Amino acid sequence: MSADAPSQPDGPKPHINIFALPQQTTILSIMIVLVIFGVLLSISAGTSPVELWPVLVIIAILSVRGLVAKPEHDFHQYQLVPAGETFAPLQQRIHELCEEIQLTPVPQLLIAQKATSIATSGSLRRWYIFAGEAYATWMLENLQHPQRKMQVHAILLHELHHFQHGDNIRIGYVYALLRASYRVMLWALLFLMGWITLLIIVADTFLTLSPADLVADVEATIAAHGILGIDLPSDLLIAEADLQEMQQQIARTDYRLVLLYAITNTLGVFLVGLVLIALIWRKLLRIREYYADARVAHIQKTIQPLMFAHLSQQRSQDNDQSAIVSLQWLTHAQRRVWEQVPKPVCRLFVSQPAFKDRFARLRGPATIYDSGPRLALFIGIYGALLWFLLANTSLYHISDWPLHFLILTTYILISLGLIVQHVQGRHVRHEHLTITAITLLPHTILLGSVLCVLWVGLLFAPAMLADFLDAAIAVTARYAGIEQQGLSAAAAQSFVIEASIINLLQIPVMFGIIALAIWGQSQVTRRVLTWYSFPQAEHRLMRVITASIALMALVLALGVLPLVASIILPSQGDNMYSPLFWASVGGACVLGLAGGLWFRQQDQRYAQQCPCCKTPVPDTYAAGNTCPTCHCVLHPWLLVQYDTEGTR
Amino acid sequence: MSPRIIRPMRWLCWVIVVLNTILAFVLANRSVTSADLWWIIVLALWLLVSSMGVGGLLPILYWRYTTDWRAWLILLAVLVGSGMVVYQIIDVPSSEPAQIIALLYPASFCMVGTAIIVLSMRRDVGLLIGAVFSVVTIWLLVMIWLRYGNVFELFLQAMQPGAHNPWLGWLLSLYLQACCAVPFALIGFVGWTIRIIRREIHRQMPLTPH
């Protein structure tokens, strides 16, 4: 029996229709884009000793360009050539399948000289399916075979659905963004380190330069020869007063802090880019495969042909470790290095899921979504990463926006992740507390480590700690390079004590807010799922749920979080006298009230009512519930039927 | 390119890298008199041009612009070499002409190191960065020329015994970098991007490999 839903008396077993739920690939893509651009915006905004906004512009341009240039990249990497007349029947079959699933434009078939399996490549307007020659020949030979042709269809449908889901655009853009971000940030890191180091060296020399002599020499040269045959007016030459001012400015600048600023702001994004591309992006690739598999199962009403096709592919790759991560394009020497990597580590970087994982996801599609501690840990690491980056780039404390951003993203991601649990009819009464606690674990460990380091410094080397805090504050508060008064040891002590109290207080506060918000949202989602007679529920009901998550996030952002911060933090107390503050809180109340009234009205109209016979139905939702009067399936669009037994 | 040519060229490049590092180290350490000023100018130019040449050649000779651990090894060598020279500058403040060379060397190596890393990863990214950097550099040089006069003359003045303007050497290295980078960077990157956009609009297939 399926893990997702109760079986029906006739026909294949029903499963959760994952295409009716918010897609995991979209959520992950948005997460990655938010991290990169959020951090880049954070380091670019406001005054800064080093102008970092060009990096943001370069990354934005390069990421779009990377998306558009994806075919060029793949053509070079996999040595792609157009499939000749020999493979015309295969191209013709692709045409026919595209018509069946209403996909335009039709992707073109290519032969890869440096790949063994089948894959897609595409940008906004150019779509290609490419396969190794042996693989394409196998498909061609089996196209007319009475049994195996379904396997070929399954494979082609799988690839076509990558285009139908927009994987080539969405995931292609994320890939281009990640590549552009970590490479450009590495460049920025090296570039700034090199040039600021040189500035440190030449700054003293610049101070001892005699501008008057230099200008006199140059004026004499100009008077004698002119520059490029043109006599320049003397006012083009820099004035002595301006030079002196320039020298004073140089004398005031602390280039070591500027260097530290440049390193902290570029290194973080570079490292995060690497982590994201190594782990989350690979996860994204694996999940998109599950979605494409699921769509084929929906169309063919069975998973048998697809699974047989994957099985034969898996067997051919079992002896080739590099193949499981689609690294066929590696050179021989690179492959030898890769083959030394232990298999468990290797699996972390796998972009193509193993056969057994594909099979498990098709038998229980809901498992595509992370659940319980796994979901919590994943979001927790994401949150800690975000906090580390944002706290690193600007001196934010609790109650400021980046931390609010962390609470809001955590709430949104957990709420979206729990939708599938509600759709399955599972109760998450206590689970949301566990999830919230685990989510905050990485954040707490990170915070605890920072506080430990501060206290060790305070107890054993207070003078060094004062210097360290001076530099840290100057860098994070963007004072780097500006003349400032140093922090005394006593001030450092009070800073550490205050930071400890505030930061330790924020953990229970964050826990309370997130847990309460998730609990409230869970109630709303469960209730919305009982709106059986809601008009066009198959198109609109999930939108209602996602809109309710967005509304709750807005209420938290505008009302709850600023209010809580002002109450618990003395430094934020002044905000309560600001009209803008109360306008924001008032706006949040109005939004919450309006949303609540609309919800109540719709609930009274559509909840617990059979859409067929309009009689009352059970008050709790469960996947596959039927009306006790007319036996009509409630929310049939949340289920899909296909056979999974034949492949056992 | 034939492997019979590639292998000796790789060796030659590595020998140049090692020689250049030793040369910069020696030059930065010695006091210079007016008698051997021209030798120093020649050696400085050799350091610049050969470093850039090697920086451009090595990625092509080894891995044709694909990511490789050897890029990191070269960067490490570059950083160690530059670090030694920088240390000498700080340590021996009296030998001014030598300072100029010592400044030229890390400056060029800094750029070459950057170019190696970026080019070894992605040619188009390297080209874009080169283009942006070059435009800014040219603009700076034009401004300096307009305000101070002929950059070459200033460089020669700075090389005179007793002069104390090593930052001008730094500017010269910028100038040489710009000269080398501009045509390559601008033509390569802009041309390539326009070609890709045209292909995208007309749904044209990329050029197939030979």
mmCIF file of C-alpha atoms in Angstrom, chain A residues 81-335:
data_model
loop_
_atom_site.group_PDB
_atom_site.id
_atom_site.type_symbol
_atom_site.label_atom_id
_atom_site.label_comp_id
_atom_site.label_asym_id
_atom_site.label_seq_id
_atom_site.Cartn_x
_atom_site.Cartn_y
_atom_site.Cartn_z
ATOM 1 C CA VAL A 81 26.898 17.742 -32.653
ATOM 2 C CA PRO A 82 23.500 17.639 -34.401
ATOM 3 C CA ALA A 83 22.012 14.180 -34.740
ATOM 4 C CA GLY A 84 22.189 13.173 -38.395
ATOM 5 C CA GLU A 85 19.620 11.486 -40.646
ATOM 6 C CA THR A 86 20.289 8.188 -38.875
ATOM 7 C CA PHE A 87 18.497 9.449 -35.793
ATOM 8 C CA ALA A 88 15.616 11.132 -37.683
ATOM 9 C CA PRO A 89 12.991 8.650 -36.326
ATOM 10 C CA LEU A 90 14.031 9.585 -32.794
ATOM 11 C CA GLN A 91 13.695 13.308 -33.548
ATOM 12 C CA GLN A 92 10.294 12.580 -35.124
ATOM 13 C CA ARG A 93 9.184 10.796 -31.942
ATOM 14 C CA ILE A 94 10.277 13.812 -29.894
ATOM 15 C CA HIS A 95 8.053 15.964 -32.139
ATOM 16 C CA GLU A 96 5.069 13.697 -31.563
ATOM 17 C CA LEU A 97 5.568 13.581 -27.801
ATOM 18 C CA CYS A 98 5.850 17.364 -27.692
ATOM 19 C CA GLU A 99 2.509 17.636 -29.460
ATOM 20 C CA GLU A 100 1.002 15.222 -26.936
ATOM 21 C CA ILE A 101 2.136 17.247 -23.953
ATOM 22 C CA GLN A 102 1.719 20.600 -25.779
ATOM 23 C CA LEU A 103 5.319 21.676 -25.495
ATOM 24 C CA THR A 104 6.754 24.328 -27.816
ATOM 25 C CA PRO A 105 9.376 24.838 -29.167
ATOM 26 C CA VAL A 106 10.417 21.282 -29.890
ATOM 27 C CA PRO A 107 13.870 20.504 -28.457
ATOM 28 C CA GLN A 108 16.470 19.403 -30.977
ATOM 29 C CA LEU A 109 18.256 16.070 -30.612
ATOM 30 C CA LEU A 110 22.057 16.171 -30.408
ATOM 31 C CA ILE A 111 24.751 13.558 -30.106
ATOM 32 C CA ALA A 112 27.299 14.006 -27.316
ATOM 33 C CA GLN A 113 30.835 12.884 -27.914
ATOM 34 C CA LYS A 114 31.717 13.302 -24.243
ATOM 35 C CA ALA A 115 28.648 11.927 -22.472
ATOM 36 C CA THR A 116 27.239 8.443 -22.181
ATOM 37 C CA SER A 117 23.669 8.996 -20.983
ATOM 38 C CA ILE A 118 20.879 11.409 -21.948
ATOM 39 C CA ALA A 119 20.374 14.961 -20.664
ATOM 40 C CA THR A 120 18.957 18.352 -21.551
ATOM 41 C CA SER A 121 20.591 21.659 -22.271
ATOM 42 C CA GLY A 122 18.861 24.926 -22.879
ATOM 43 C CA SER A 123 18.584 28.639 -22.399
ATOM 44 C CA LEU A 124 15.535 30.869 -22.736
ATOM 45 C CA ARG A 125 14.785 30.097 -26.382
ATOM 46 C CA ARG A 126 17.158 27.300 -27.415
ATOM 47 C CA TRP A 127 16.316 23.816 -26.185
ATOM 48 C CA TYR A 128 18.307 20.648 -26.803
ATOM 49 C CA ILE A 129 18.232 17.013 -25.748
ATOM 50 C CA PHE A 130 21.576 15.288 -26.036
ATOM 51 C CA ALA A 131 22.644 11.681 -25.671
ATOM 52 C CA GLY A 132 25.781 9.638 -26.071
ATOM 53 C CA GLU A 133 25.944 7.898 -29.431
ATOM 54 C CA ALA A 134 25.580 4.410 -27.947
ATOM 55 C CA TYR A 135 22.602 5.531 -25.874
ATOM 56 C CA ALA A 136 20.906 7.206 -28.851
ATOM 57 C CA THR A 137 21.475 4.063 -30.926
ATOM 58 C CA TRP A 138 19.917 1.932 -28.176
ATOM 59 C CA MET A 139 16.860 4.213 -28.152
ATOM 60 C CA LEU A 140 16.616 4.107 -31.943
ATOM 61 C CA GLU A 141 16.793 0.314 -32.041
ATOM 62 C CA ASN A 142 14.116 -0.038 -29.365
ATOM 63 C CA LEU A 143 11.745 2.531 -30.822
ATOM 64 C CA GLN A 144 9.960 -0.156 -32.873
ATOM 65 C CA HIS A 145 10.257 -2.894 -30.246
ATOM 66 C CA PRO A 146 6.779 -3.812 -28.956
ATOM 67 C CA GLN A 147 7.723 -3.791 -25.257
ATOM 68 C CA ARG A 148 10.770 -1.573 -25.047
ATOM 69 C CA LYS A 149 9.358 1.332 -27.014
ATOM 70 C CA MET A 150 7.492 2.389 -23.873
ATOM 71 C CA GLN A 151 10.865 2.652 -22.129
ATOM 72 C CA VAL A 152 12.135 4.937 -24.872
ATOM 73 C CA HIS A 153 8.984 7.041 -24.608
ATOM 74 C CA ALA A 154 9.431 7.236 -20.848
ATOM 75 C CA ILE A 155 13.002 8.442 -21.218
ATOM 76 C CA LEU A 156 12.081 11.074 -23.811
ATOM 77 C CA LEU A 157 9.053 12.228 -21.792
ATOM 78 C CA HIS A 158 11.275 12.561 -18.740
ATOM 79 C CA GLU A 159 13.641 14.868 -20.633
ATOM 80 C CA LEU A 160 10.800 16.851 -22.226
ATOM 81 C CA HIS A 161 9.246 17.467 -18.844
ATOM 82 C CA HIS A 162 12.418 19.185 -17.696
ATOM 83 C CA PHE A 163 11.558 21.848 -20.271
ATOM 84 C CA GLN A 164 7.885 21.825 -19.380
ATOM 85 C CA HIS A 165 8.691 22.519 -15.723
ATOM 86 C CA GLY A 166 11.014 25.354 -16.680
ATOM 87 C CA ASP A 167 14.059 23.592 -15.226
ATOM 88 C CA ASN A 168 16.251 24.930 -18.007
ATOM 89 C CA ILE A 169 15.394 28.513 -17.010
ATOM 90 C CA ARG A 170 14.939 28.316 -13.256
ATOM 91 C CA ILE A 171 17.692 25.881 -12.406
ATOM 92 C CA GLY A 172 19.841 27.142 -15.258
ATOM 93 C CA TYR A 173 19.705 30.637 -13.795
ATOM 94 C CA VAL A 174 20.535 29.416 -10.287
ATOM 95 C CA TYR A 175 23.512 27.539 -11.689
ATOM 96 C CA ALA A 176 24.730 30.572 -13.627
ATOM 97 C CA LEU A 177 24.252 32.783 -10.559
ATOM 98 C CA LEU A 178 26.205 30.449 -8.290
ATOM 99 C CA ARG A 179 29.063 30.139 -10.746
ATOM 100 C CA ALA A 180 29.192 33.879 -11.329
ATOM 101 C CA SER A 181 28.994 34.720 -7.624
ATOM 102 C CA TYR A 182 31.750 32.524 -6.273
ATOM 103 C CA ARG A 183 34.102 33.265 -9.136
ATOM 104 C CA VAL A 184 33.557 37.001 -9.144
ATOM 105 C CA MET A 185 33.864 37.128 -5.371
ATOM 106 C CA LEU A 186 37.120 35.188 -5.525
ATOM 107 C CA TRP A 187 38.363 37.661 -8.092
ATOM 108 C CA ALA A 188 37.192 40.617 -5.976
ATOM 109 C CA LEU A 189 38.920 39.111 -2.945
ATOM 110 C CA LEU A 190 42.254 38.729 -4.726
ATOM 111 C CA PHE A 191 41.964 42.020 -6.564
ATOM 112 C CA LEU A 192 41.159 44.037 -3.454
ATOM 113 C CA MET A 193 43.767 42.230 -1.366
ATOM 114 C CA GLY A 194 46.441 42.973 -3.954
ATOM 115 C CA TRP A 195 45.633 46.614 -4.519
ATOM 116 C CA ILE A 196 44.922 47.560 -0.932
ATOM 117 C CA THR A 197 48.157 45.867 0.139
ATOM 118 C CA LEU A 198 49.951 48.012 -2.412
ATOM 119 C CA LEU A 199 48.164 51.075 -1.082
ATOM 120 C CA ILE A 200 49.393 50.223 2.403
ATOM 121 C CA ILE A 201 52.935 50.095 1.041
ATOM 122 C CA VAL A 202 52.846 53.252 -1.052
ATOM 123 C CA ALA A 203 50.822 55.372 1.369
ATOM 124 C CA ASP A 204 53.923 56.380 3.371
ATOM 125 C CA THR A 205 55.910 57.080 0.240
ATOM 126 C CA PHE A 206 53.092 59.216 -1.059
ATOM 127 C CA LEU A 207 53.274 61.298 2.100
ATOM 128 C CA THR A 208 56.986 62.038 1.609
ATOM 129 C CA LEU A 209 56.511 62.993 -2.024
ATOM 130 C CA SER A 210 57.177 66.620 -2.762
ATOM 131 C CA PRO A 211 54.284 67.696 -4.964
ATOM 132 C CA ALA A 212 55.673 71.183 -5.478
ATOM 133 C CA ASP A 213 58.878 69.877 -7.074
ATOM 134 C CA LEU A 214 57.017 67.360 -9.160
ATOM 135 C CA VAL A 215 54.527 69.925 -10.448
ATOM 136 C CA ALA A 216 57.334 72.369 -11.203
ATOM 137 C CA ASP A 217 59.152 69.679 -13.226
ATOM 138 C CA VAL A 218 56.039 68.780 -15.136
ATOM 139 C CA GLU A 219 55.194 72.412 -15.797
ATOM 140 C CA ALA A 220 58.679 72.918 -17.165
ATOM 141 C CA THR A 221 58.234 69.841 -19.400
ATOM 142 C CA ILE A 222 54.891 71.104 -20.633
ATOM 143 C CA ALA A 223 56.275 74.562 -21.264
ATOM 144 C CA ALA A 224 59.127 73.078 -23.277
ATOM 145 C CA HIS A 225 57.338 70.387 -25.311
ATOM 146 C CA GLY A 226 53.594 70.456 -24.644
ATOM 147 C CA ILE A 227 51.689 67.239 -24.245
ATOM 148 C CA LEU A 228 50.839 65.485 -27.475
ATOM 149 C CA GLY A 229 51.540 68.792 -29.182
ATOM 150 C CA ILE A 230 48.805 70.579 -27.261
ATOM 151 C CA ASP A 231 49.458 73.340 -24.741
ATOM 152 C CA LEU A 232 47.438 72.613 -21.658
ATOM 153 C CA PRO A 233 46.032 75.383 -19.494
ATOM 154 C CA SER A 234 47.765 75.591 -16.136
ATOM 155 C CA ASP A 235 44.504 75.163 -14.189
ATOM 156 C CA LEU A 236 44.439 71.523 -15.264
ATOM 157 C CA LEU A 237 47.348 70.905 -12.944
ATOM 158 C CA ILE A 238 46.445 69.933 -9.441
ATOM 159 C CA ALA A 239 46.687 72.718 -6.869
ATOM 160 C CA GLU A 240 49.108 72.537 -3.926
ATOM 161 C CA ALA A 241 46.229 72.908 -1.432
ATOM 162 C CA ASP A 242 44.350 70.034 -3.020
ATOM 163 C CA LEU A 243 47.429 67.852 -2.861
ATOM 164 C CA GLN A 244 47.919 68.664 0.793
ATOM 165 C CA GLU A 245 44.324 67.798 1.505
ATOM 166 C CA MET A 246 44.787 64.533 -0.380
ATOM 167 C CA GLN A 247 47.846 63.754 1.716
ATOM 168 C CA GLN A 248 45.963 64.483 4.939
ATOM 169 C CA GLN A 249 43.193 62.193 3.812
ATOM 170 C CA ILE A 250 45.714 59.441 3.140
ATOM 171 C CA ALA A 251 47.284 59.979 6.556
ATOM 172 C CA ARG A 252 43.889 59.554 8.249
ATOM 173 C CA THR A 253 43.035 56.385 6.419
ATOM 174 C CA ASP A 254 43.755 53.077 8.069
ATOM 175 C CA TYR A 255 44.295 50.801 5.108
ATOM 176 C CA ARG A 256 44.626 47.710 7.296
ATOM 177 C CA LEU A 257 40.996 48.098 8.311
ATOM 178 C CA VAL A 258 40.001 48.733 4.708
ATOM 179 C CA LEU A 259 41.782 45.505 3.766
ATOM 180 C CA LEU A 260 40.001 43.646 6.567
ATOM 181 C CA TYR A 261 36.693 45.093 5.366
ATOM 182 C CA ALA A 262 37.357 43.940 1.811
ATOM 183 C CA ILE A 263 38.358 40.440 2.932
ATOM 184 C CA THR A 264 35.418 39.863 5.285
ATOM 185 C CA ASN A 265 32.906 41.064 2.722
ATOM 186 C CA THR A 266 34.166 39.034 -0.193
ATOM 187 C CA LEU A 267 35.444 35.852 1.470
ATOM 188 C CA GLY A 268 32.058 35.052 3.059
ATOM 189 C CA VAL A 269 30.165 35.219 -0.218
ATOM 190 C CA PHE A 270 32.862 33.193 -1.976
ATOM 191 C CA LEU A 271 32.713 30.408 0.626
ATOM 192 C CA VAL A 272 28.923 30.401 0.705
ATOM 193 C CA GLY A 273 28.851 30.237 -3.093
ATOM 194 C CA LEU A 274 31.019 27.120 -2.910
ATOM 195 C CA VAL A 275 28.854 25.505 -0.204
ATOM 196 C CA LEU A 276 25.666 26.263 -2.106
ATOM 197 C CA ILE A 277 26.990 24.898 -5.368
ATOM 198 C CA ALA A 278 28.425 21.780 -3.704
ATOM 199 C CA LEU A 279 25.414 20.810 -1.630
ATOM 200 C CA ILE A 280 22.155 22.669 -2.198
ATOM 201 C CA TRP A 281 22.538 22.902 -5.940
ATOM 202 C CA ARG A 282 23.188 19.161 -6.179
ATOM 203 C CA LYS A 283 20.078 18.560 -4.079
ATOM 204 C CA LEU A 284 18.150 20.784 -6.482
ATOM 205 C CA LEU A 285 19.363 18.689 -9.419
ATOM 206 C CA ARG A 286 18.301 15.464 -7.755
ATOM 207 C CA ILE A 287 14.849 16.818 -6.915
ATOM 208 C CA ARG A 288 14.201 18.006 -10.464
ATOM 209 C CA GLU A 289 14.814 14.437 -11.605
ATOM 210 C CA TYR A 290 12.164 13.166 -9.183
ATOM 211 C CA TYR A 291 9.658 15.681 -10.553
ATOM 212 C CA ALA A 292 10.339 14.648 -14.148
ATOM 213 C CA ASP A 293 9.969 10.972 -13.150
ATOM 214 C CA ALA A 294 6.698 11.731 -11.400
ATOM 215 C CA ARG A 295 5.283 13.469 -14.473
ATOM 216 C CA VAL A 296 6.110 10.448 -16.648
ATOM 217 C CA ALA A 297 4.364 8.177 -14.133
ATOM 218 C CA HIS A 298 1.297 10.468 -14.218
ATOM 219 C CA ILE A 299 1.130 10.219 -18.016
ATOM 220 C CA GLN A 300 1.928 6.534 -18.454
ATOM 221 C CA LYS A 301 -0.108 5.519 -15.371
ATOM 222 C CA THR A 302 2.672 3.115 -14.449
ATOM 223 C CA ILE A 303 6.286 3.440 -13.400
ATOM 224 C CA GLN A 304 7.385 0.196 -15.018
ATOM 225 C CA PRO A 305 8.845 1.421 -18.360
ATOM 226 C CA LEU A 306 10.640 4.338 -16.729
ATOM 227 C CA MET A 307 12.102 2.211 -13.979
ATOM 228 C CA PHE A 308 13.329 -0.429 -16.415
ATOM 229 C CA ALA A 309 14.982 2.296 -18.457
ATOM 230 C CA HIS A 310 16.658 3.774 -15.376
ATOM 231 C CA LEU A 311 17.685 0.311 -14.184
ATOM 232 C CA SER A 312 19.484 -0.503 -17.409
ATOM 233 C CA GLN A 313 21.198 2.863 -17.269
ATOM 234 C CA GLN A 314 22.185 2.321 -13.635
ATOM 235 C CA ARG A 315 23.681 -1.091 -14.406
ATOM 236 C CA SER A 316 25.787 0.311 -17.198
ATOM 237 C CA GLN A 317 27.113 2.971 -14.821
ATOM 238 C CA ASP A 318 27.738 0.767 -11.788
ATOM 239 C CA ASN A 319 31.365 0.245 -12.712
ATOM 240 C CA ASP A 320 31.934 3.898 -13.533
ATOM 241 C CA GLN A 321 31.938 6.051 -10.398
ATOM 242 C CA SER A 322 32.450 9.269 -12.314
ATOM 243 C CA ALA A 323 29.258 8.641 -14.261
ATOM 244 C CA ILE A 324 27.012 8.960 -11.223
ATOM 245 C CA VAL A 325 27.794 12.618 -10.941
ATOM 246 C CA SER A 326 27.676 13.254 -14.683
ATOM 247 C CA LEU A 327 31.359 13.992 -14.866
ATOM 248 C CA GLN A 328 32.008 12.143 -18.076
ATOM 249 C CA TRP A 329 33.595 15.295 -19.448
ATOM 250 C CA LEU A 330 36.481 15.104 -16.973
ATOM 251 C CA THR A 331 39.934 14.404 -18.285
ATOM 252 C CA HIS A 332 41.524 11.059 -17.558
ATOM 253 C CA ALA A 333 43.743 12.527 -14.812
ATOM 254 C CA GLN A 334 40.780 14.289 -13.171
ATOM 255 C CA ARG A 335 38.774 11.088 -13.237
#
